[in-house]
Coordinates of C-alpha atoms and ligand atoms in Angstrom, one line a residue:
M156 CA 19.5 13.4 -45.3
T157 CA 20.9 13.7 -41.6
R158 CA 19.4 15.2 -39.1
F159 CA 20.8 16.7 -35.9
V160 CA 19.6 17.0 -32.3
F161 CA 20.4 18.9 -29.6
I162 CA 20.2 18.4 -26.3
T163 CA 20.9 20.7 -23.8
G164 CA 20.1 20.9 -20.1
G165 CA 18.7 23.3 -17.7
V166 CA 18.3 23.8 -13.6
V167 CA 21.0 21.9 -12.4
S168 CA 23.2 19.2 -13.3
S169 CA 23.1 15.8 -12.5
L170 CA 19.7 15.2 -14.7
G171 CA 21.3 12.2 -16.2
K172 CA 21.3 14.2 -19.6
G173 CA 23.9 11.3 -21.2
I174 CA 21.7 8.6 -20.4
A175 CA 18.8 10.6 -22.0
S176 CA 21.0 11.4 -25.2
A177 CA 21.9 7.4 -25.3
A178 CA 18.4 6.1 -24.6
L179 CA 17.2 8.3 -27.4
G180 CA 19.9 6.9 -29.6
A181 CA 18.9 3.2 -28.8
L182 CA 15.3 4.1 -29.6
L183 CA 16.0 6.0 -32.7
Q184 CA 18.0 2.6 -34.1
A185 CA 15.1 0.4 -32.6
R186 CA 13.1 2.1 -35.1
G187 CA 15.7 1.0 -37.8
F188 CA 17.9 4.6 -37.8
K189 CA 21.7 5.1 -38.3
V190 CA 22.3 7.3 -35.0
R191 CA 25.8 8.8 -34.1
L192 CA 26.3 10.9 -30.5
R193 CA 28.5 13.2 -29.7
K194 CA 29.1 15.3 -26.5
L195 CA 30.7 19.6 -26.8
D196 CA 31.7 19.9 -23.0
P197 CA 32.1 23.4 -22.3
Y198 CA 35.4 23.4 -19.7
L199 CA 39.1 24.4 -20.7
N200 CA 41.1 21.2 -20.7
V201 CA 41.4 20.1 -23.9
D202 CA 40.3 16.9 -23.2
P203 CA 39.3 15.1 -19.8
G204 CA 42.5 13.0 -19.5
T205 CA 44.6 15.8 -17.0
M206 CA 41.2 15.8 -15.0
S207 CA 40.7 13.9 -11.2
P208 CA 38.3 11.3 -12.0
T209 CA 37.0 12.5 -8.4
Q210 CA 35.9 15.9 -10.1
H211 CA 34.9 14.8 -13.5
G212 CA 34.2 10.9 -13.3
E213 CA 36.0 8.2 -15.3
V214 CA 37.9 8.9 -18.6
F215 CA 36.4 6.8 -21.2
V216 CA 38.6 5.6 -24.0
T217 CA 37.9 5.6 -27.6
D218 CA 39.1 2.7 -29.8
D219 CA 41.3 5.1 -31.5
G220 CA 42.7 6.8 -28.5
A221 CA 40.5 9.9 -27.4
E222 CA 40.3 10.6 -24.1
T223 CA 37.0 11.5 -23.8
D224 CA 33.9 12.2 -21.4
L225 CA 32.2 9.4 -19.2
D226 CA 28.9 10.4 -21.6
L227 CA 30.4 8.7 -24.3
G228 CA 30.7 5.8 -22.2
H229 CA 27.0 5.8 -21.7
Y230 CA 26.5 6.1 -25.7
E231 CA 28.4 3.0 -26.4
R232 CA 26.5 1.0 -24.0
F233 CA 23.3 1.8 -25.3
T234 CA 23.9 1.7 -29.0
G235 CA 26.9 -0.7 -29.5
V236 CA 28.4 2.1 -32.4
P237 CA 31.9 2.4 -31.2
A238 CA 32.9 6.3 -30.5
T239 CA 35.9 7.9 -32.3
K240 CA 38.0 11.2 -31.6
R241 CA 35.5 13.2 -33.5
D242 CA 33.2 12.5 -31.1
N243 CA 34.1 14.8 -28.2
T244 CA 35.3 18.3 -28.1
T245 CA 35.9 21.0 -25.3
T246 CA 36.3 24.9 -25.0
G247 CA 39.8 23.8 -25.0
R248 CA 40.2 21.5 -27.8
I249 CA 38.3 24.7 -30.2
Y250 CA 40.2 27.7 -28.6
A251 CA 43.4 25.6 -29.2
D252 CA 42.7 24.7 -32.6
V253 CA 41.5 27.8 -33.6
I254 CA 44.8 29.8 -32.3
A255 CA 47.1 26.9 -33.7
K256 CA 45.3 28.3 -37.1
E257 CA 46.0 31.9 -36.1
R258 CA 49.6 31.5 -35.5
A259 CA 49.6 29.8 -38.5
G260 CA 48.5 32.4 -40.6
G261 CA 45.1 30.8 -41.5
F262 CA 43.5 33.9 -40.8
L263 CA 45.6 36.4 -42.1
G264 CA 44.0 39.8 -41.8
A265 CA 41.2 38.8 -39.8
T266 CA 40.6 39.6 -36.4
V267 CA 39.9 36.2 -34.6
Q268 CA 36.4 36.3 -32.5
V269 CA 34.0 34.1 -30.6
I270 CA 31.7 35.0 -33.0
P271 CA 32.3 33.1 -35.7
H272 CA 35.5 32.0 -35.6
I273 CA 35.0 29.8 -32.2
T274 CA 31.4 28.9 -33.7
D275 CA 32.6 28.1 -36.8
A276 CA 35.1 25.9 -35.5
I277 CA 32.3 24.3 -33.1
K278 CA 29.4 23.7 -36.1
E279 CA 32.3 22.2 -38.5
V280 CA 33.1 19.5 -35.4
V281 CA 29.6 18.9 -35.4
R282 CA 28.8 18.2 -38.8
R283 CA 31.7 16.3 -39.3
D284 CA 31.8 13.0 -41.1
T285 CA 28.1 12.4 -40.6
E286 CA 26.7 12.4 -44.1
A287 CA 26.3 8.2 -43.1
Y288 CA 23.8 8.6 -40.2
D289 CA 20.3 9.2 -40.6
F290 CA 20.4 11.1 -36.6
V291 CA 23.1 12.6 -34.7
L292 CA 22.5 13.6 -31.6
V293 CA 24.3 16.4 -29.8
E294 CA 24.4 16.8 -26.2
I295 CA 25.7 19.9 -25.0
G296 CA 27.4 19.6 -21.7
G297 CA 26.7 22.0 -18.4
T298 CA 23.8 24.2 -17.4
V299 CA 22.1 26.6 -19.7
G300 CA 23.1 29.9 -18.4
D301 CA 26.3 28.7 -17.3
I302 CA 29.0 31.3 -19.4
E303 CA 30.7 28.6 -20.5
S304 CA 28.4 27.3 -22.4
L305 CA 27.3 30.5 -24.1
P306 CA 29.9 29.9 -27.6
F307 CA 28.1 26.3 -28.2
L308 CA 24.7 27.6 -27.5
E309 CA 25.3 30.0 -30.1
A310 CA 27.3 27.4 -32.5
I311 CA 24.2 25.8 -32.5
R312 CA 21.5 28.4 -32.6
Q313 CA 23.3 29.1 -35.9
L314 CA 23.1 25.3 -37.1
G315 CA 19.3 25.5 -36.2
N316 CA 18.5 28.4 -38.5
E317 CA 20.9 26.8 -41.2
L318 CA 19.6 23.4 -41.4
G319 CA 16.1 24.5 -40.6
P320 CA 13.3 22.3 -38.4
E321 CA 13.2 19.8 -41.1
E322 CA 17.0 18.8 -40.1
S323 CA 17.6 20.3 -36.7
M324 CA 15.4 19.8 -33.4
F325 CA 16.2 20.9 -29.8
V326 CA 15.7 19.0 -27.0
H327 CA 15.6 20.6 -23.3
L328 CA 16.3 18.5 -20.2
T329 CA 14.6 19.9 -16.9
L330 CA 13.9 19.5 -13.5
V331 CA 10.4 19.8 -12.3
P332 CA 10.7 19.6 -8.2
Y333 CA 7.9 17.9 -5.6
I334 CA 8.1 20.2 -2.9
P335 CA 7.1 18.4 0.0
S336 CA 5.3 21.5 2.3
A337 CA 3.3 22.7 -0.3
K338 CA 2.4 18.9 -1.6
E339 CA 2.7 20.0 -5.2
L340 CA 5.5 19.9 -8.4
K341 CA 6.7 22.9 -9.3
T342 CA 6.7 23.8 -13.2
K343 CA 8.5 27.5 -12.4
P344 CA 12.3 26.2 -13.1
T345 CA 11.7 24.2 -16.4
Q346 CA 9.7 27.6 -17.2
H347 CA 13.0 29.7 -16.1
S348 CA 15.3 27.1 -17.9
V349 CA 13.7 27.8 -21.1
K350 CA 13.7 31.7 -20.8
E351 CA 17.2 31.4 -20.7
L352 CA 17.2 29.3 -23.4
L353 CA 15.1 31.8 -25.7
N354 CA 17.6 34.2 -24.1
V355 CA 20.3 33.1 -26.6
G356 CA 17.5 32.1 -29.2
I357 CA 16.7 28.4 -28.8
Q358 CA 13.1 27.6 -28.8
P359 CA 13.2 23.8 -27.8
Q360 CA 10.9 21.7 -29.6
M361 CA 11.1 18.8 -26.7
L362 CA 11.0 19.1 -23.0
L363 CA 12.2 15.9 -21.1
C364 CA 11.1 16.7 -17.3
R365 CA 13.0 14.9 -15.0
C366 CA 10.5 14.5 -12.0
D367 CA 10.1 11.6 -9.1
R368 CA 6.7 11.2 -9.9
E369 CA 4.3 11.2 -12.2
I370 CA 3.7 14.6 -13.9
P371 CA -0.6 15.0 -13.8
E372 CA -2.2 15.9 -17.4
N373 CA -2.7 19.7 -16.2
E374 CA 0.6 20.6 -14.8
R375 CA 2.0 18.9 -18.3
R376 CA -0.5 21.0 -20.2
K377 CA 1.1 24.1 -18.5
I378 CA 4.6 23.8 -19.1
A379 CA 3.4 22.9 -23.1
L380 CA 1.7 26.4 -22.8
F381 CA 4.4 28.4 -20.8
C382 CA 7.5 27.2 -23.6
N383 CA 5.3 26.8 -26.0
V384 CA 5.8 23.1 -26.5
R385 CA 3.5 21.0 -27.8
P386 CA 2.0 19.3 -24.8
E387 CA 2.7 15.9 -26.5
A388 CA 6.2 16.8 -26.4
V389 CA 6.5 17.5 -22.9
I390 CA 7.6 14.3 -21.7
P391 CA 7.6 13.3 -18.1
A392 CA 11.3 11.4 -17.9
L393 CA 10.7 9.6 -14.2
D394 CA 13.4 8.0 -12.4
V395 CA 14.0 4.1 -13.4
S396 CA 15.8 1.3 -12.1
P397 CA 17.6 -0.3 -13.7
I398 CA 19.1 2.3 -16.0
Y399 CA 18.4 -0.3 -19.0
A400 CA 14.7 0.8 -18.6
V401 CA 15.0 4.1 -20.0
P402 CA 14.7 3.3 -23.5
I403 CA 11.7 1.6 -22.9
A404 CA 10.1 4.3 -20.9
Y405 CA 11.0 7.0 -22.7
H406 CA 9.1 5.3 -25.4
E407 CA 6.4 4.6 -23.4
Q408 CA 6.0 8.2 -22.8
G409 CA 6.0 9.0 -26.3
M410 CA 9.8 10.4 -27.3
D411 CA 10.7 9.0 -30.2
R412 CA 7.0 9.6 -31.1
E413 CA 7.4 13.3 -31.1
V414 CA 11.2 13.2 -32.3
L415 CA 9.8 11.9 -36.1
R416 CA 6.5 13.4 -35.7
H417 CA 9.1 16.8 -35.2
F418 CA 11.0 15.4 -38.9
R419 CA 7.4 14.7 -40.5
L420 CA 8.3 11.1 -40.4
P421 CA 6.1 8.4 -39.9
F422 CA 5.7 7.3 -36.8
D423 CA 2.6 4.8 -36.5
G424 CA 5.1 1.5 -36.0
A425 CA 6.3 1.1 -32.9
P426 CA 10.5 0.0 -32.1
D427 CA 11.8 -2.9 -31.4
L428 CA 12.6 -3.0 -27.5
S429 CA 13.1 -6.5 -27.4
R430 CA 17.1 -6.2 -26.8
W431 CA 15.6 -3.8 -23.9
R432 CA 13.1 -6.3 -22.1
R433 CA 15.6 -8.8 -22.4
I434 CA 18.2 -7.4 -20.1
V435 CA 15.5 -5.7 -17.8
D436 CA 13.9 -9.0 -17.2
A437 CA 17.3 -10.5 -16.8
M438 CA 18.2 -8.3 -14.5
T439 CA 14.2 -7.8 -12.5
T440 CA 14.6 -11.9 -12.5
A441 CA 17.9 -12.6 -11.1
E442 CA 18.5 -14.8 -8.6
G443 CA 21.1 -14.7 -5.8
E444 CA 23.9 -12.4 -5.5
V445 CA 27.4 -12.3 -5.4
H446 CA 29.6 -9.8 -3.6
I447 CA 32.6 -8.2 -5.6
A448 CA 35.3 -6.3 -3.4
V449 CA 36.3 -3.1 -6.0
V450 CA 39.6 -2.1 -3.7
G451 CA 40.4 1.4 -5.5
K452 CA 41.4 4.8 -4.9
Y453 CA 38.5 7.3 -6.5
T454 CA 35.9 5.0 -4.4
N455 CA 33.7 8.1 -3.1
L456 CA 32.6 9.5 -6.7
L457 CA 30.9 6.5 -8.4
D458 CA 31.2 7.6 -11.7
S459 CA 34.8 7.6 -11.2
Y460 CA 34.3 4.2 -12.0
K461 CA 31.4 4.4 -14.1
S462 CA 32.4 1.6 -17.1
L463 CA 33.4 -0.8 -14.2
A464 CA 30.2 -0.9 -12.3
E465 CA 28.5 -1.2 -15.4
A466 CA 30.5 -4.3 -17.0
L467 CA 30.1 -5.9 -13.8
T468 CA 26.6 -5.5 -14.4
H469 CA 26.4 -6.7 -17.6
G470 CA 28.6 -10.2 -15.9
G471 CA 25.7 -10.1 -13.5
I472 CA 23.3 -10.6 -16.4
A473 CA 25.5 -13.0 -18.2
N474 CA 24.9 -15.4 -15.3
R475 CA 21.8 -14.1 -14.2
V476 CA 22.5 -13.2 -10.6
N477 CA 22.7 -9.5 -9.1
V478 CA 26.0 -8.4 -8.2
K479 CA 26.8 -6.2 -5.4
L480 CA 29.6 -4.1 -5.2
E481 CA 31.0 -3.3 -1.8
W482 CA 33.6 0.1 -3.4
V483 CA 36.7 -0.1 -0.5
D484 CA 39.2 2.6 -0.3
S485 CA 42.8 0.3 -0.6
E486 CA 44.1 2.8 2.4
I487 CA 42.2 1.1 4.8
F488 CA 44.5 -2.2 4.3
E489 CA 47.4 -0.4 5.1
K490 CA 46.8 -1.2 9.0
P491 CA 47.7 -5.1 10.5
D492 CA 45.1 -7.7 9.3
A493 CA 42.2 -5.0 8.0
V494 CA 42.9 -7.1 5.1
L495 CA 40.8 -9.8 6.6
R496 CA 37.6 -7.6 6.0
L497 CA 37.5 -9.2 2.4
E498 CA 36.4 -12.4 4.2
G499 CA 33.3 -13.6 2.6
V500 CA 33.6 -11.0 -0.3
H501 CA 33.0 -13.9 -4.1
G502 CA 35.3 -12.0 -6.0
I503 CA 38.3 -9.0 -5.4
L504 CA 38.8 -6.5 -8.4
V505 CA 41.5 -4.1 -8.2
P506 CA 40.8 -1.2 -10.8
G507 CA 43.1 1.4 -12.7
G508 CA 44.1 3.8 -10.8
F509 CA 47.5 6.6 -10.4
G510 CA 50.2 7.3 -8.2
E511 CA 51.5 5.9 -4.9
R512 CA 48.7 6.7 -2.4
G513 CA 46.8 3.4 -1.2
T514 CA 49.1 1.3 -3.2
Q515 CA 50.3 -1.0 -0.3
G516 CA 46.8 -2.0 0.6
K517 CA 46.1 -2.7 -3.0
I518 CA 49.1 -5.0 -2.7
E519 CA 47.4 -6.8 0.3
A520 CA 44.1 -7.1 -1.1
V521 CA 45.9 -8.9 -4.1
R522 CA 48.0 -11.1 -1.4
F523 CA 44.5 -11.9 0.0
A524 CA 43.0 -12.9 -3.5
R525 CA 45.8 -15.0 -4.7
E526 CA 46.5 -16.6 -1.1
R527 CA 42.7 -17.5 -0.6
K528 CA 41.7 -18.6 -3.6
V529 CA 39.2 -15.7 -4.5
P530 CA 38.3 -14.9 -8.2
F531 CA 40.3 -12.3 -9.0
L532 CA 40.5 -9.1 -11.6
G533 CA 42.7 -6.7 -12.1
I534 CA 42.9 -4.5 -14.7
C535 CA 45.7 -1.9 -15.7
F536 CA 47.3 -0.8 -12.4
G537 CA 45.2 -3.4 -10.7
M538 CA 47.5 -5.5 -13.0
Q539 CA 50.5 -3.8 -12.0
M540 CA 50.0 -4.8 -8.3
A541 CA 49.4 -8.1 -9.1
V542 CA 52.8 -8.4 -11.0
I543 CA 54.5 -6.2 -8.3
E544 CA 52.9 -8.5 -5.2
A545 CA 53.9 -11.7 -7.3
A546 CA 57.2 -10.2 -7.8
R547 CA 57.6 -9.3 -3.7
N548 CA 55.9 -12.3 -2.2
L549 CA 56.3 -15.4 -5.0
A550 CA 59.6 -14.4 -6.9
G551 CA 62.1 -13.5 -3.8
M552 CA 62.2 -9.5 -4.9
P553 CA 61.4 -8.0 -2.1
D554 CA 62.4 -4.3 -3.3
A555 CA 59.7 -4.7 -6.8
S556 CA 57.8 -1.8 -7.4
S557 CA 56.7 0.6 -10.1
S558 CA 59.0 3.7 -11.4
E559 CA 56.0 5.5 -11.2
F560 CA 56.4 5.9 -7.5
G561 CA 59.9 7.4 -8.1
P562 CA 63.3 6.0 -8.9
C563 CA 63.8 2.1 -8.2
D564 CA 66.3 -0.6 -8.1
T565 CA 63.8 -3.5 -8.9
A566 CA 60.8 -1.7 -11.4
V567 CA 58.7 -4.6 -12.5
V568 CA 56.6 -1.9 -13.6
G569 CA 58.6 0.6 -15.6
L570 CA 57.9 3.6 -17.7
I571 CA 57.4 2.7 -21.6
K572 CA 59.0 5.0 -23.5
E573 CA 58.8 3.1 -26.9
W574 CA 56.5 1.4 -28.2
S575 CA 54.6 0.8 -31.7
R576 CA 51.4 1.5 -33.3
G577 CA 51.2 -0.1 -36.2
N578 CA 53.9 0.9 -38.5
I579 CA 54.2 3.8 -36.4
V580 CA 56.9 4.0 -33.0
E581 CA 55.9 6.2 -30.5
R582 CA 57.9 7.8 -27.8
R583 CA 58.1 9.3 -24.9
E584 CA 60.7 11.0 -22.3
E585 CA 60.6 10.9 -18.9
G586 CA 59.0 15.0 -17.6
G587 CA 57.5 14.9 -20.7
D588 CA 53.7 15.9 -21.3
L589 CA 51.2 14.4 -19.6
G590 CA 47.9 15.4 -21.6
G591 CA 47.3 12.7 -24.2
T592 CA 50.6 11.0 -24.3
M593 CA 49.8 8.0 -22.5
R594 CA 49.5 4.3 -24.6
L595 CA 45.8 5.2 -25.6
G596 CA 43.6 3.3 -27.3
S597 CA 42.7 0.0 -29.1
Y598 CA 45.5 -2.3 -29.5
P599 CA 45.9 -5.6 -29.8
A600 CA 47.0 -9.1 -27.8
V601 CA 47.8 -12.4 -28.5
L602 CA 46.7 -15.1 -26.5
S603 CA 49.0 -18.2 -25.6
E604 CA 47.6 -21.6 -26.2
G605 CA 45.9 -23.9 -23.4
S606 CA 45.7 -20.1 -21.0
L607 CA 42.7 -19.6 -19.3
V608 CA 42.3 -16.3 -21.1
R609 CA 42.2 -17.9 -24.3
S610 CA 39.4 -20.2 -23.5
I611 CA 37.6 -16.9 -21.9
Y612 CA 37.9 -14.8 -25.5
H613 CA 35.8 -18.3 -26.8
G614 CA 39.5 -20.0 -28.3
A615 CA 40.8 -16.7 -29.5
A616 CA 43.9 -16.5 -30.6
A617 CA 44.3 -12.6 -30.7
I618 CA 42.2 -10.0 -29.3
E619 CA 41.8 -5.9 -29.4
E620 CA 41.7 -3.7 -26.0
R621 CA 41.5 -0.6 -24.8
H622 CA 44.7 1.2 -23.3
R623 CA 45.4 4.0 -21.1
H624 CA 48.8 4.0 -18.7
R625 CA 52.1 5.6 -18.9
Y626 CA 53.6 2.4 -17.0
E627 CA 54.0 -1.1 -17.9
V628 CA 55.2 -4.4 -16.9
N629 CA 58.6 -4.8 -17.5
V630 CA 58.9 -7.9 -19.7
N631 CA 63.0 -8.3 -18.7
Y632 CA 61.2 -9.7 -15.4
R633 CA 59.2 -12.3 -17.3
E634 CA 61.8 -15.5 -16.8
R635 CA 61.8 -14.9 -13.1
L636 CA 58.0 -14.5 -12.6
E637 CA 57.1 -17.2 -14.9
A638 CA 59.9 -19.3 -12.5
S639 CA 57.9 -18.4 -9.5
G640 CA 54.0 -19.1 -10.9
L641 CA 52.7 -16.1 -13.0
R642 CA 51.8 -17.0 -16.1
F643 CA 52.3 -14.1 -19.1
S644 CA 49.5 -15.5 -21.0
G645 CA 48.9 -12.7 -23.5
M646 CA 51.4 -10.4 -25.0
S647 CA 51.8 -7.8 -27.8
P648 CA 52.3 -8.9 -30.8
D649 CA 56.2 -8.3 -31.1
G650 CA 56.3 -10.0 -27.6
E651 CA 57.7 -7.1 -25.4
L652 CA 54.2 -5.7 -23.9
P653 CA 53.2 -8.2 -21.2
E654 CA 49.1 -7.9 -21.7
I655 CA 48.0 -10.4 -19.7
V656 CA 49.0 -12.1 -16.1
E657 CA 47.5 -15.5 -14.7
L658 CA 48.1 -17.7 -12.3
P659 CA 47.6 -21.5 -13.0
G660 CA 46.7 -23.3 -10.2
H661 CA 44.4 -20.7 -8.7
P662 CA 40.7 -20.6 -9.9
W663 CA 40.4 -17.3 -11.0
F664 CA 43.1 -14.7 -11.0
V665 CA 43.2 -12.7 -14.0
G666 CA 45.4 -9.6 -14.7
V667 CA 44.9 -7.4 -17.5
Q668 CA 46.5 -4.3 -18.6
Y669 CA 43.9 -3.3 -20.7
H670 CA 40.5 -1.6 -19.4
P671 CA 38.0 -4.4 -21.0
E672 CA 35.2 -2.3 -18.7
L673 CA 35.3 -0.3 -22.0
K674 CA 33.9 -2.5 -24.5
S675 CA 31.1 -4.3 -22.4
K676 CA 27.7 -3.6 -22.8
P677 CA 24.0 -4.8 -21.1
F678 CA 23.4 -6.6 -24.7
E679 CA 26.7 -8.2 -24.9
P680 CA 28.7 -8.5 -21.5
H681 CA 32.2 -8.7 -22.2
P682 CA 33.5 -12.1 -21.7
L683 CA 36.2 -11.4 -19.4
F684 CA 33.5 -10.0 -16.3
A685 CA 31.2 -12.6 -17.3
D686 CA 33.4 -15.2 -17.1
F687 CA 34.7 -13.2 -13.6
I688 CA 31.1 -13.2 -12.5
A689 CA 31.0 -16.7 -13.0
A690 CA 33.9 -17.6 -10.9
A691 CA 32.2 -15.4 -8.2
V692 CA 29.0 -17.7 -8.6
R693 CA 31.1 -21.0 -8.3
Q694 CA 32.9 -19.1 -4.9
A695 CA 29.5 -18.6 -3.4
R696 CA 28.5 -21.5 -4.2
L697 CA 25.6 -20.6 -5.7
V698 CA 25.7 -23.8 -8.3
Ligands
LIG43 N1 49.1 4.8 -13.2 C1 49.6 3.3 -14.1 C2 50.2 3.5 -15.4 O1 50.3 4.9 -15.7 C3 47.8 2.6 -14.6 C4 47.0 3.4 -15.3 C5 46.0 3.0 -15.2 O2 45.4 1.9 -14.4 N2 45.1 3.4 -16.3 O3 50.5 2.8 -16.5

C-alpha cells in the first residue's frame, strides 16, 4: 500500500519545509520503508528554469533533464533517491497541460474549470508512478493563506478524502515565535495557521513547530487542544546544526513514531540512524579548516548555490576538515590588483552562471589560481571561463570569448546548435525559446587514461553527470589549447563536446562542463569535491 503524507507550511515562508520533508523521508527510510518525495509549486512559471537564482534559489536539475525546485536537492541529499521530472510540478505546468488538452479537444463539450479539471490534473500528478513506494511525501510550496496555493490545497483535500486516513496524512509546519519583551512563546500564529487550513477543509494530524528554544509541555498541550491534534503529534522542531542532524533531532521528538502511529504501523522499534550519526560525528569532530573562495555572481543569496555549498561541506566530511566558504562577487576583481584578495585561500571555485556581467573578474580569479598554483575547480560557466583564460593568456588568442556575450571572432565557447542524446538529435536555433531548451540532465563523458580526473573518479573510464548549459567549449580549438598546456581529459562519447579540462603540472586545476554538486550526498561525497578539498588541505599544509 502506498501512503501519502502532505506537508504544508504556515505563518511565514522559509521555515525549512523542504528540509523537514527530506528529514521525514530519511527517517522512514531508516525504518526500512521505500520513499519518494514530491513538490508542488504554486507559481505560474512552467518550471523554475527561467527564474533568477537570486529570486528563487538554485535550479536543481534531475537526471532526466528537468529543471526543478531546490527542495528536490534536499530530498536527494537526505534520501539518495534520484528525483525525476515527475517529482516537481507548478501551477504553470498544470495549466499549460490542461489548456493544451482543451485546445486539442480533450474536454469537448465541457466547461473547463479549476475544480474539477485543474484539481484532477494535480491529483493525477501526485499519484502517477507511486505504486512501488511505501510512502510518498508531497510538499506544497508557499504558505497556507496564499491565493496561489488554493488549487493545490483543494486537490490534496480531495485526495485525503478519497484515500482516507489509512492512506493519507496531513503535516503542517508552523512557527512558534518567542517574544523577548514578554519572555513568552506564542502559539497564536500556529492556531491561526491551522484555522486557515481548516477553512479549506484540511485538518492536520501533525504539527511541526519551528522554534528557537524548547517548547514547554503546557504550550504543546495548548497547541494540541486548540488545533485538534494529539499532544504527542505536536513536534517541536528546533534549530539544529549541522542540518544533517535534523533527522536525529526530529526522531528524538517523536516524528517518525507519530507518523507510523497515524498509519497504524508498528512503531516500537527504532530507525537505524547510524548513517546520520556518522555524518554529524565527522562534522563535529573535524579538525582544522580550509578556506575556499567561491567567485560568482549570485553571492548575495546563499540559496542560489545551495547544492554547491552542500557539496563543499561533503568534501569536508570526506576529509574530516571544516570548510569555510568565502563568497566573493567576481565584479570586485575588475579593479586593478583586487584579485590579490585571494592570497591565502586554499582553493578557488568558479561556479555556474549566466551573462557577461562579472566575467572579467572570474577570468582574473582563474588566472590567479593558475599562476599561483592554488587548487581550482571551475563548474560549467567556471570551466568556460577557465578555457577563455587559457586561450587568452596561454594560447595567444587575446580576443577569445563566448558567443553568450555577443558576436565574436574567436568564440572558444559557442552556442551548441546540435547534439545527441542517445539516438535522438537535439537542435536549437539562435533566438529560440529560453525555457527548458538547454542541454539538460544526465550525459556521459569518457575520461582519458592517465588523467587527473580519471584517478579522481577512481579509475572509471566513463561517467555520467548532470548538465545545464546552452554554450559549449568549441572542440575546433582543442589542438591550439592543448598545445598551450590545457588538457581535454573528458569528452562526450562522440568526441565532439569537451566535458572536462585540466592543467597538467598544476597541483589541482579542473574545469567541468557539468554540475557535479547536484549528485553529491553527505553519505557519499562526490569524488571531485572530496579530492578538491583534499588538495585544499595540502595547500593549507594541514597534512
Ligand atoms: N551560461 C553558460 C551556458 O549557458 C553556463 C551555464 C551554467 O553555468 N550553468 O552555457
